[in-house]
């Protein structure tokens, strides 16, 4: 999912999320990337719990894909049962996992849970589904997997999460994006939506994203323009954020300083020790530590005398490594 500046938003072989309200164009965003990949001759998988084949195919055609592109490069599936529970279905599931895909979309996670018998508020069941389905697809087929999900109706307390169990964030191995409407999208209109990164486990998207929003700890990773002014056509463009992160945006330099502090410490340091060694405001340091923990760079474990030890999982660096950006 390359922006117009050539930087990419999805990681091959990892699991991502597109989360948003109804009619926020989260499915269209996944379908637009599907269309682009199949037009490039890359094989894609679309597992649809939300819509139907006719609607998805019509959308892909409007996005520029030809019938031949769809026939040759798209595997479309609309499951009615958990494939692991039935012998014939499980055989087909195992065959699917032997394919190689560039992109795999699972559209409609809440509906998928109903098919698989998963309680959306049960963290253990959600985690098990995440390992059994999207992670298996990513690991076995090599695809960049995108799960499309809803957020709560209330903006208050929504944060970076999809509706239901918090474990929906834990099974993601790539990046999670909140999709927000900037201007309305519709027939005859030019609309815009923002992709805001809320989790970035490999750490290559945040440094190339825009300013950090404290309220939900997200950054603008891309501005998507959806042009429907031409009859039966949709022009879809993914542009860089309007502003790069700076000292007033995501604290990447502070995150790196804290990472190095933990790396160099002889024993896992407490916040008090980090606070002594790293300059900056307390609230900014706490926010930076929270981001490092959320993205899988630090783990925080209770220690002696009510202190919390900060354990390094992997180093964080402010400048991304271009070698790890997915195609």
mmCIF file of C-alpha atoms in Angstrom:
data_model
loop_
_atom_site.group_PDB
_atom_site.id
_atom_site.type_symbol
_atom_site.label_atom_id
_atom_site.label_comp_id
_atom_site.label_asym_id
_atom_site.label_seq_id
_atom_site.Cartn_x
_atom_site.Cartn_y
_atom_site.Cartn_z
ATOM 1 C CA UNK A 1 0.000 0.000 0.000
ATOM 2 C CA UNK A 2 2.407 2.644 -1.278
ATOM 3 C CA UNK A 3 1.784 6.350 -0.846
ATOM 4 C CA UNK A 4 2.542 8.702 -3.722
ATOM 5 C CA UNK A 5 5.967 9.346 -2.165
ATOM 6 C CA UNK A 6 6.818 5.635 -2.454
ATOM 7 C CA UNK A 7 6.625 4.856 1.276
ATOM 8 C CA UNK A 8 4.536 1.791 2.148
ATOM 9 C CA UNK A 9 1.959 1.249 4.891
ATOM 10 C CA UNK A 10 1.647 -2.552 5.015
ATOM 11 C CA UNK A 11 4.176 -5.242 5.926
ATOM 12 C CA UNK A 12 4.410 -8.503 3.996
ATOM 13 C CA UNK A 13 3.648 -11.570 6.120
ATOM 14 C CA UNK A 14 2.102 -9.555 8.968
ATOM 15 C CA UNK A 15 -1.397 -8.779 10.262
ATOM 16 C CA UNK A 16 -2.875 -5.247 10.132
ATOM 17 C CA UNK A 17 -6.185 -3.596 10.983
ATOM 18 C CA UNK A 18 -8.335 -0.966 9.296
ATOM 19 C CA UNK A 19 -10.705 0.263 12.018
ATOM 20 C CA UNK A 20 -13.402 2.874 11.536
ATOM 21 C CA UNK A 21 -17.014 3.927 11.869
ATOM 22 C CA UNK A 22 -19.695 2.808 9.429
ATOM 23 C CA UNK A 23 -19.297 4.511 6.036
ATOM 24 C CA UNK A 24 -15.732 5.597 6.834
ATOM 25 C CA UNK A 25 -14.474 3.873 3.643
ATOM 26 C CA UNK A 26 -12.448 1.253 5.491
ATOM 27 C CA UNK A 27 -13.665 -1.535 3.157
ATOM 28 C CA UNK A 28 -13.165 0.670 0.103
ATOM 29 C CA UNK A 29 -9.596 1.364 1.225
ATOM 30 C CA UNK A 30 -8.912 -2.385 1.437
ATOM 31 C CA UNK A 31 -10.640 -2.960 -1.911
ATOM 32 C CA UNK A 32 -8.657 -0.171 -3.585
ATOM 33 C CA UNK A 33 -5.397 -1.818 -2.583
ATOM 34 C CA UNK A 34 -6.786 -5.187 -3.721
ATOM 35 C CA UNK A 35 -7.579 -3.669 -7.130
ATOM 36 C CA UNK A 36 -4.129 -2.154 -7.416
ATOM 37 C CA UNK A 37 -2.417 -5.435 -6.554
ATOM 38 C CA UNK A 38 -4.429 -7.610 -8.943
ATOM 39 C CA UNK A 39 -3.901 -5.050 -11.738
ATOM 40 C CA UNK A 40 -0.160 -5.438 -11.077
ATOM 41 C CA UNK A 41 -0.484 -9.216 -11.561
ATOM 42 C CA UNK A 42 -0.245 -10.077 -7.852
ATOM 43 C CA UNK A 43 -2.525 -12.723 -6.389
ATOM 44 C CA UNK A 44 -4.881 -11.567 -3.625
ATOM 45 C CA UNK A 45 -7.325 -13.196 -1.211
ATOM 46 C CA UNK A 46 -10.583 -11.510 -0.151
ATOM 47 C CA UNK A 47 -12.507 -13.187 2.694
ATOM 48 C CA UNK A 48 -15.836 -11.393 2.898
ATOM 49 C CA UNK A 49 -18.110 -11.510 5.951
ATOM 50 C CA UNK A 50 -19.545 -8.035 5.374
ATOM 51 C CA UNK A 51 -20.880 -7.822 1.800
ATOM 52 C CA UNK A 52 -21.324 -10.091 -1.232
ATOM 53 C CA UNK A 53 -19.400 -11.031 -4.364
ATOM 54 C CA UNK A 54 -21.434 -8.844 -6.732
ATOM 55 C CA UNK A 55 -20.835 -5.695 -4.652
ATOM 56 C CA UNK A 56 -17.113 -6.347 -4.193
ATOM 57 C CA UNK A 57 -16.531 -7.186 -7.868
ATOM 58 C CA UNK A 58 -18.464 -4.092 -8.968
ATOM 59 C CA UNK A 59 -16.293 -1.967 -6.697
ATOM 60 C CA UNK A 60 -13.059 -3.523 -8.033
ATOM 61 C CA UNK A 61 -14.180 -2.828 -11.610
ATOM 62 C CA UNK A 62 -14.897 0.804 -10.719
ATOM 63 C CA UNK A 63 -11.447 1.026 -9.168
ATOM 64 C CA UNK A 64 -9.890 0.097 -12.512
ATOM 65 C CA UNK A 65 -9.482 -3.678 -12.403
ATOM 66 C CA UNK A 66 -10.480 -5.592 -15.532
ATOM 67 C CA UNK A 67 -12.567 -8.792 -15.517
ATOM 68 C CA UNK A 68 -9.382 -10.647 -16.534
ATOM 69 C CA UNK A 69 -7.463 -9.161 -13.564
ATOM 70 C CA UNK A 70 -10.173 -10.363 -11.201
ATOM 71 C CA UNK A 71 -10.497 -13.807 -12.790
ATOM 72 C CA UNK A 72 -6.738 -14.464 -12.872
ATOM 73 C CA UNK A 73 -5.541 -12.868 -9.621
ATOM 74 C CA UNK A 74 -8.352 -12.785 -7.044
ATOM 75 C CA UNK A 75 -9.583 -15.569 -4.752
ATOM 76 C CA UNK A 76 -12.925 -14.430 -3.278
ATOM 77 C CA UNK A 77 -14.471 -16.391 -0.393
ATOM 78 C CA UNK A 78 -17.626 -15.784 1.660
ATOM 79 C CA UNK A 79 -17.543 -18.350 4.507
ATOM 80 C CA UNK A 80 -20.678 -19.648 6.201
ATOM 81 C CA UNK A 81 -18.995 -21.969 8.723
ATOM 82 C CA UNK A 82 -15.802 -22.365 10.723
ATOM 83 C CA UNK A 83 -13.648 -24.400 8.287
ATOM 84 C CA UNK A 84 -11.779 -26.206 11.070
ATOM 85 C CA UNK A 85 -15.007 -27.801 12.343
ATOM 86 C CA UNK A 86 -15.830 -29.732 9.151
ATOM 87 C CA UNK A 87 -13.567 -32.208 7.369
ATOM 88 C CA UNK A 88 -14.330 -31.100 3.798
ATOM 89 C CA UNK A 89 -14.119 -27.418 4.690
ATOM 90 C CA UNK A 90 -10.883 -27.941 6.623
ATOM 91 C CA UNK A 91 -9.335 -29.622 3.583
ATOM 92 C CA UNK A 92 -10.210 -26.556 1.480
ATOM 93 C CA UNK A 93 -8.850 -24.274 4.220
ATOM 94 C CA UNK A 94 -5.528 -26.126 4.282
ATOM 95 C CA UNK A 95 -5.341 -25.926 0.484
ATOM 96 C CA UNK A 96 -5.956 -22.176 0.624
ATOM 97 C CA UNK A 97 -3.083 -21.786 3.110
ATOM 98 C CA UNK A 98 -0.730 -23.440 0.610
ATOM 99 C CA UNK A 99 -1.284 -20.585 -1.857
ATOM 100 C CA UNK A 100 0.936 -17.510 -2.041
ATOM 101 C CA UNK A 101 -0.713 -14.101 -1.795
ATOM 102 C CA UNK A 102 0.532 -10.528 -1.798
ATOM 103 C CA UNK A 103 -2.525 -9.191 0.046
ATOM 104 C CA UNK A 104 -5.282 -10.866 2.070
ATOM 105 C CA UNK A 105 -8.329 -8.960 3.312
ATOM 106 C CA UNK A 106 -10.692 -10.204 6.028
ATOM 107 C CA UNK A 107 -13.653 -7.846 5.733
ATOM 108 C CA UNK A 108 -16.041 -7.779 8.700
ATOM 109 C CA UNK A 109 -14.381 -9.092 11.862
ATOM 110 C CA UNK A 110 -17.505 -8.801 14.014
ATOM 111 C CA UNK A 111 -19.456 -10.894 11.496
ATOM 112 C CA UNK A 112 -16.526 -13.343 11.266
ATOM 113 C CA UNK A 113 -16.751 -13.907 15.008
ATOM 114 C CA UNK A 114 -20.403 -14.918 14.630
ATOM 115 C CA UNK A 115 -19.454 -17.507 11.983
ATOM 116 C CA UNK A 116 -16.565 -18.853 14.075
ATOM 117 C CA UNK A 117 -18.534 -18.792 17.341
ATOM 118 C CA UNK A 118 -16.215 -16.262 18.993
ATOM 119 C CA UNK A 119 -17.445 -13.915 21.733
ATOM 120 C CA UNK A 120 -16.193 -10.443 20.755
ATOM 121 C CA UNK A 121 -15.670 -9.415 24.395
ATOM 122 C CA UNK A 122 -13.773 -12.574 25.388
ATOM 123 C CA UNK A 123 -10.032 -11.840 25.138
ATOM 124 C CA UNK A 124 -9.029 -15.518 25.152
ATOM 125 C CA UNK A 125 -11.406 -16.425 22.316
ATOM 126 C CA UNK A 126 -10.437 -13.351 20.289
ATOM 127 C CA UNK A 127 -6.731 -14.130 20.729
ATOM 128 C CA UNK A 128 -7.263 -17.755 19.691
ATOM 129 C CA UNK A 129 -9.143 -16.644 16.545
ATOM 130 C CA UNK A 130 -6.412 -14.138 15.717
ATOM 131 C CA UNK A 131 -3.782 -16.871 15.862
ATOM 132 C CA UNK A 132 -5.916 -19.413 13.981
ATOM 133 C CA UNK A 133 -7.070 -17.221 11.111
ATOM 134 C CA UNK A 134 -5.269 -13.943 10.224
ATOM 135 C CA UNK A 135 -1.900 -14.962 11.662
ATOM 136 C CA UNK A 136 -2.059 -18.342 9.914
ATOM 137 C CA UNK A 137 -2.845 -16.662 6.592
ATOM 138 C CA UNK A 138 0.051 -14.231 7.026
ATOM 139 C CA UNK A 139 2.543 -16.892 8.103
ATOM 140 C CA UNK A 140 1.568 -19.559 5.568
ATOM 141 C CA UNK A 141 0.824 -17.453 2.456
ATOM 142 C CA UNK A 142 3.233 -14.537 2.987
ATOM 143 C CA UNK A 143 0.427 -12.007 2.547
ATOM 144 C CA UNK A 144 0.060 -8.631 4.138
ATOM 145 C CA UNK A 145 -3.198 -9.401 5.958
ATOM 146 C CA UNK A 146 -5.727 -6.623 6.631
ATOM 147 C CA UNK A 147 -8.658 -7.171 9.005
ATOM 148 C CA UNK A 148 -11.464 -4.633 8.564
ATOM 149 C CA UNK A 149 -13.349 -3.821 11.760
ATOM 150 C CA UNK A 150 -15.737 -1.354 13.379
ATOM 151 C CA UNK A 151 -15.080 1.060 16.236
ATOM 152 C CA UNK A 152 -17.502 2.007 18.999
ATOM 153 C CA UNK A 153 -20.131 4.598 18.106
ATOM 154 C CA UNK A 154 -19.029 6.878 20.943
ATOM 155 C CA UNK A 155 -15.866 8.813 20.161
ATOM 156 C CA UNK A 156 -15.175 9.204 23.887
ATOM 157 C CA UNK A 157 -12.872 6.486 25.134
ATOM 158 C CA UNK A 158 -12.634 4.904 21.680
ATOM 159 C CA UNK A 159 -8.843 5.321 21.483
ATOM 160 C CA UNK A 160 -7.034 3.200 18.920
ATOM 161 C CA UNK A 161 -9.190 0.116 19.348
ATOM 162 C CA UNK A 162 -11.847 -1.695 17.368
ATOM 163 C CA UNK A 163 -15.111 -2.573 19.096
ATOM 164 C CA UNK A 164 -14.974 -5.488 21.549
ATOM 165 C CA UNK A 165 -12.054 -7.129 23.318
ATOM 166 C CA UNK A 166 -8.730 -5.348 23.667
ATOM 167 C CA UNK A 167 -7.097 -8.570 22.449
ATOM 168 C CA UNK A 168 -7.963 -7.450 18.918
ATOM 169 C CA UNK A 169 -4.830 -5.302 19.130
ATOM 170 C CA UNK A 170 -2.667 -8.082 20.555
ATOM 171 C CA UNK A 171 -2.850 -10.443 17.562
ATOM 172 C CA UNK A 172 -1.765 -7.700 15.137
ATOM 173 C CA UNK A 173 1.857 -8.106 14.071
ATOM 174 C CA UNK A 174 1.981 -5.175 11.609
ATOM 175 C CA UNK A 175 0.211 -1.817 11.917
ATOM 176 C CA UNK A 176 -3.284 -0.763 13.001
ATOM 177 C CA UNK A 177 -4.964 2.196 11.319
ATOM 178 C CA UNK A 178 -7.948 4.275 12.394
ATOM 179 C CA UNK A 179 -9.792 5.535 9.299
ATOM 180 C CA UNK A 180 -11.451 8.924 9.772
ATOM 181 C CA UNK A 181 -13.537 10.978 7.365
ATOM 182 C CA UNK A 182 -12.039 14.390 6.514
ATOM 183 C CA UNK A 183 -14.614 15.310 3.856
ATOM 184 C CA UNK A 184 -17.699 13.365 2.678
ATOM 185 C CA UNK A 185 -17.368 10.574 0.126
ATOM 186 C CA UNK A 186 -20.101 9.855 -2.426
ATOM 187 C CA UNK A 187 -21.096 9.573 -6.080
ATOM 188 C CA UNK A 188 -20.138 12.751 -7.940
ATOM 189 C CA UNK A 189 -17.930 13.923 -5.058
ATOM 190 C CA UNK A 190 -14.231 14.107 -4.187
ATOM 191 C CA UNK A 191 -13.887 12.933 -0.597
ATOM 192 C CA UNK A 192 -10.936 12.484 1.719
ATOM 193 C CA UNK A 193 -10.181 10.169 4.620
ATOM 194 C CA UNK A 194 -7.214 9.999 6.966
ATOM 195 C CA UNK A 195 -5.355 6.821 7.892
ATOM 196 C CA UNK A 196 -4.067 7.284 11.437
ATOM 197 C CA UNK A 197 -1.572 4.734 12.734
ATOM 198 C CA UNK A 198 -2.404 3.556 16.256
ATOM 199 C CA UNK A 199 -0.063 0.588 16.495
ATOM 200 C CA UNK A 200 3.132 -0.096 14.571
ATOM 201 C CA UNK A 201 4.893 -3.158 15.893
ATOM 202 C CA UNK A 202 7.777 -3.238 13.326
ATOM 203 C CA UNK A 203 8.284 0.512 13.857
ATOM 204 C CA UNK A 204 8.705 1.671 10.263
ATOM 205 C CA UNK A 205 5.458 3.627 9.776
ATOM 206 C CA UNK A 206 5.421 5.987 12.767
ATOM 207 C CA UNK A 207 8.674 7.824 11.895
ATOM 208 C CA UNK A 208 7.340 8.666 8.407
ATOM 209 C CA UNK A 209 3.941 9.779 9.717
ATOM 210 C CA UNK A 210 2.564 13.149 10.805
ATOM 211 C CA UNK A 211 1.989 14.786 14.143
ATOM 212 C CA UNK A 212 1.117 12.711 17.167
ATOM 213 C CA UNK A 213 -2.370 13.240 18.661
ATOM 214 C CA UNK A 214 -2.223 12.901 22.421
ATOM 215 C CA UNK A 215 -5.933 12.107 22.861
ATOM 216 C CA UNK A 216 -5.678 8.684 21.213
ATOM 217 C CA UNK A 217 -1.911 8.278 20.576
ATOM 218 C CA UNK A 218 -2.329 8.111 16.803
ATOM 219 C CA UNK A 219 -0.574 9.838 13.901
ATOM 220 C CA UNK A 220 -1.704 10.674 10.419
ATOM 221 C CA UNK A 221 0.045 8.137 8.169
ATOM 222 C CA UNK A 222 -1.714 9.006 4.902
ATOM 223 C CA UNK A 223 -4.438 11.123 3.325
ATOM 224 C CA UNK A 224 -6.636 9.131 0.943
ATOM 225 C CA UNK A 225 -8.513 10.937 -1.830
ATOM 226 C CA UNK A 226 -11.552 9.177 -3.311
ATOM 227 C CA UNK A 227 -12.656 10.830 -6.553
ATOM 228 C CA UNK A 228 -16.064 9.651 -7.815
ATOM 229 C CA UNK A 229 -16.755 12.518 -10.205
ATOM 230 C CA UNK A 230 -16.368 10.301 -13.308
ATOM 231 C CA UNK A 231 -19.322 8.006 -13.987
ATOM 232 C CA UNK A 232 -18.681 4.358 -12.960
ATOM 233 C CA UNK A 233 -15.090 5.100 -11.972
ATOM 234 C CA UNK A 234 -13.369 5.634 -8.639
ATOM 235 C CA UNK A 235 -9.941 7.280 -8.608
ATOM 236 C CA UNK A 236 -8.127 6.414 -5.384
ATOM 237 C CA UNK A 237 -4.930 8.193 -4.274
ATOM 238 C CA UNK A 238 -2.853 7.630 -1.122
ATOM 239 C CA UNK A 239 -0.804 10.729 -0.261
ATOM 240 C CA UNK A 240 1.676 11.419 2.552
ATOM 241 C CA UNK A 241 0.411 13.221 5.676
ATOM 242 C CA UNK A 242 0.058 16.969 5.497
ATOM 243 C CA UNK A 243 2.769 17.568 8.073
ATOM 244 C CA UNK A 244 5.757 15.525 9.158
ATOM 245 C CA UNK A 245 6.269 14.672 12.811
ATOM 246 C CA UNK A 246 8.445 17.208 14.609
ATOM 247 C CA UNK A 247 9.271 18.170 18.169
ATOM 248 C CA UNK A 248 5.577 18.984 18.693
ATOM 249 C CA UNK A 249 4.366 15.723 17.152
ATOM 250 C CA UNK A 250 5.255 12.127 17.922
ATOM 251 C CA UNK A 251 8.181 12.114 20.373
ATOM 252 C CA UNK A 252 10.366 9.791 18.270
ATOM 253 C CA UNK A 253 13.596 11.323 19.566
ATOM 254 C CA UNK A 254 12.352 10.927 23.134
ATOM 255 C CA UNK A 255 11.296 7.349 22.404
ATOM 256 C CA UNK A 256 14.785 6.610 21.091
ATOM 257 C CA UNK A 257 16.405 8.252 24.132
ATOM 258 C CA UNK A 258 14.297 6.148 26.489
ATOM 259 C CA UNK A 259 15.010 3.000 24.479
ATOM 260 C CA UNK A 260 18.753 3.654 24.688
ATOM 261 C CA UNK A 261 18.464 4.384 28.414
ATOM 262 C CA UNK A 262 16.840 0.992 28.993
ATOM 263 C CA UNK A 263 19.361 -0.702 26.680
ATOM 264 C CA UNK A 264 22.312 0.739 28.592
ATOM 265 C CA UNK A 265 20.953 0.149 32.101
ATOM 266 C CA UNK A 266 22.633 -2.732 33.981
ATOM 267 C CA UNK A 267 19.220 -3.783 35.349
ATOM 268 C CA UNK A 268 15.701 -2.930 34.123
ATOM 269 C CA UNK A 269 15.186 0.677 35.270
ATOM 270 C CA UNK A 270 12.154 2.148 36.994
ATOM 271 C CA UNK A 271 10.395 5.242 35.653
ATOM 272 C CA UNK A 272 12.114 7.244 38.361
ATOM 273 C CA UNK A 273 15.518 6.147 37.057
ATOM 274 C CA UNK A 274 14.545 6.870 33.443
ATOM 275 C CA UNK A 275 13.232 10.252 34.549
ATOM 276 C CA UNK A 276 16.622 11.077 36.066
ATOM 277 C CA UNK A 277 18.608 10.055 32.985
ATOM 278 C CA UNK A 278 16.393 11.323 30.150
ATOM 279 C CA UNK A 279 15.563 15.005 29.791
ATOM 280 C CA UNK A 280 12.046 16.249 28.989
ATOM 281 C CA UNK A 281 8.670 16.710 30.613
ATOM 282 C CA UNK A 282 7.345 13.884 32.768
ATOM 283 C CA UNK A 283 4.092 13.653 30.799
ATOM 284 C CA UNK A 284 5.961 13.393 27.486
ATOM 285 C CA UNK A 285 8.203 10.659 28.837
ATOM 286 C CA UNK A 286 5.227 8.707 30.148
ATOM 287 C CA UNK A 287 3.522 9.062 26.763
ATOM 288 C CA UNK A 288 6.680 7.933 24.937
ATOM 289 C CA UNK A 289 6.991 4.896 27.231
ATOM 290 C CA UNK A 290 3.327 4.072 26.606
ATOM 291 C CA UNK A 291 3.931 4.126 22.845
ATOM 292 C CA UNK A 292 7.056 1.967 23.180
ATOM 293 C CA UNK A 293 5.081 -0.565 25.194
ATOM 294 C CA UNK A 294 2.103 -0.521 22.796
ATOM 295 C CA UNK A 295 4.342 -1.088 19.767
ATOM 296 C CA UNK A 296 6.230 -3.947 21.366
ATOM 297 C CA UNK A 297 9.566 -2.285 22.228
ATOM 298 C CA UNK A 298 9.242 -2.381 26.026
ATOM 299 C CA UNK A 299 7.469 -4.516 28.581
ATOM 300 C CA UNK A 300 6.659 -3.082 32.000
ATOM 301 C CA UNK A 301 6.658 -5.469 34.959
ATOM 302 C CA UNK A 302 5.871 -4.672 38.631
ATOM 303 C CA UNK A 303 9.013 -4.604 40.769
ATOM 304 C CA UNK A 304 10.020 -4.039 44.385
ATOM 305 C CA UNK A 305 8.536 -1.213 46.480
ATOM 306 C CA UNK A 306 5.702 -0.484 44.020
ATOM 307 C CA UNK A 307 8.178 0.391 41.261
ATOM 308 C CA UNK A 308 7.710 -0.763 37.666
ATOM 309 C CA UNK A 309 10.649 -2.286 35.812
ATOM 310 C CA UNK A 310 11.099 -1.419 32.128
ATOM 311 C CA UNK A 311 12.388 -4.406 30.134
ATOM 312 C CA UNK A 312 13.712 -4.032 26.598
ATOM 313 C CA UNK A 313 12.109 -6.245 23.929
ATOM 314 C CA UNK A 314 13.825 -4.619 20.951
ATOM 315 C CA UNK A 315 15.567 -1.259 20.355
ATOM 316 C CA UNK A 316 13.628 1.698 18.941
ATOM 317 C CA UNK A 317 15.254 4.142 16.525
ATOM 318 C CA UNK A 318 13.721 7.382 15.267
ATOM 319 C CA UNK A 319 14.907 6.925 11.671
ATOM 320 C CA UNK A 320 13.280 3.961 9.883
ATOM 321 C CA UNK A 321 15.248 1.255 8.132
ATOM 322 C CA UNK A 322 14.222 1.201 4.464
ATOM 323 C CA UNK A 323 15.118 -2.492 4.268
ATOM 324 C CA UNK A 324 12.098 -3.424 6.399
ATOM 325 C CA UNK A 325 9.436 -1.504 4.486
ATOM 326 C CA UNK A 326 7.103 -3.999 2.823
ATOM 327 C CA UNK A 327 6.466 -4.059 -0.892
#
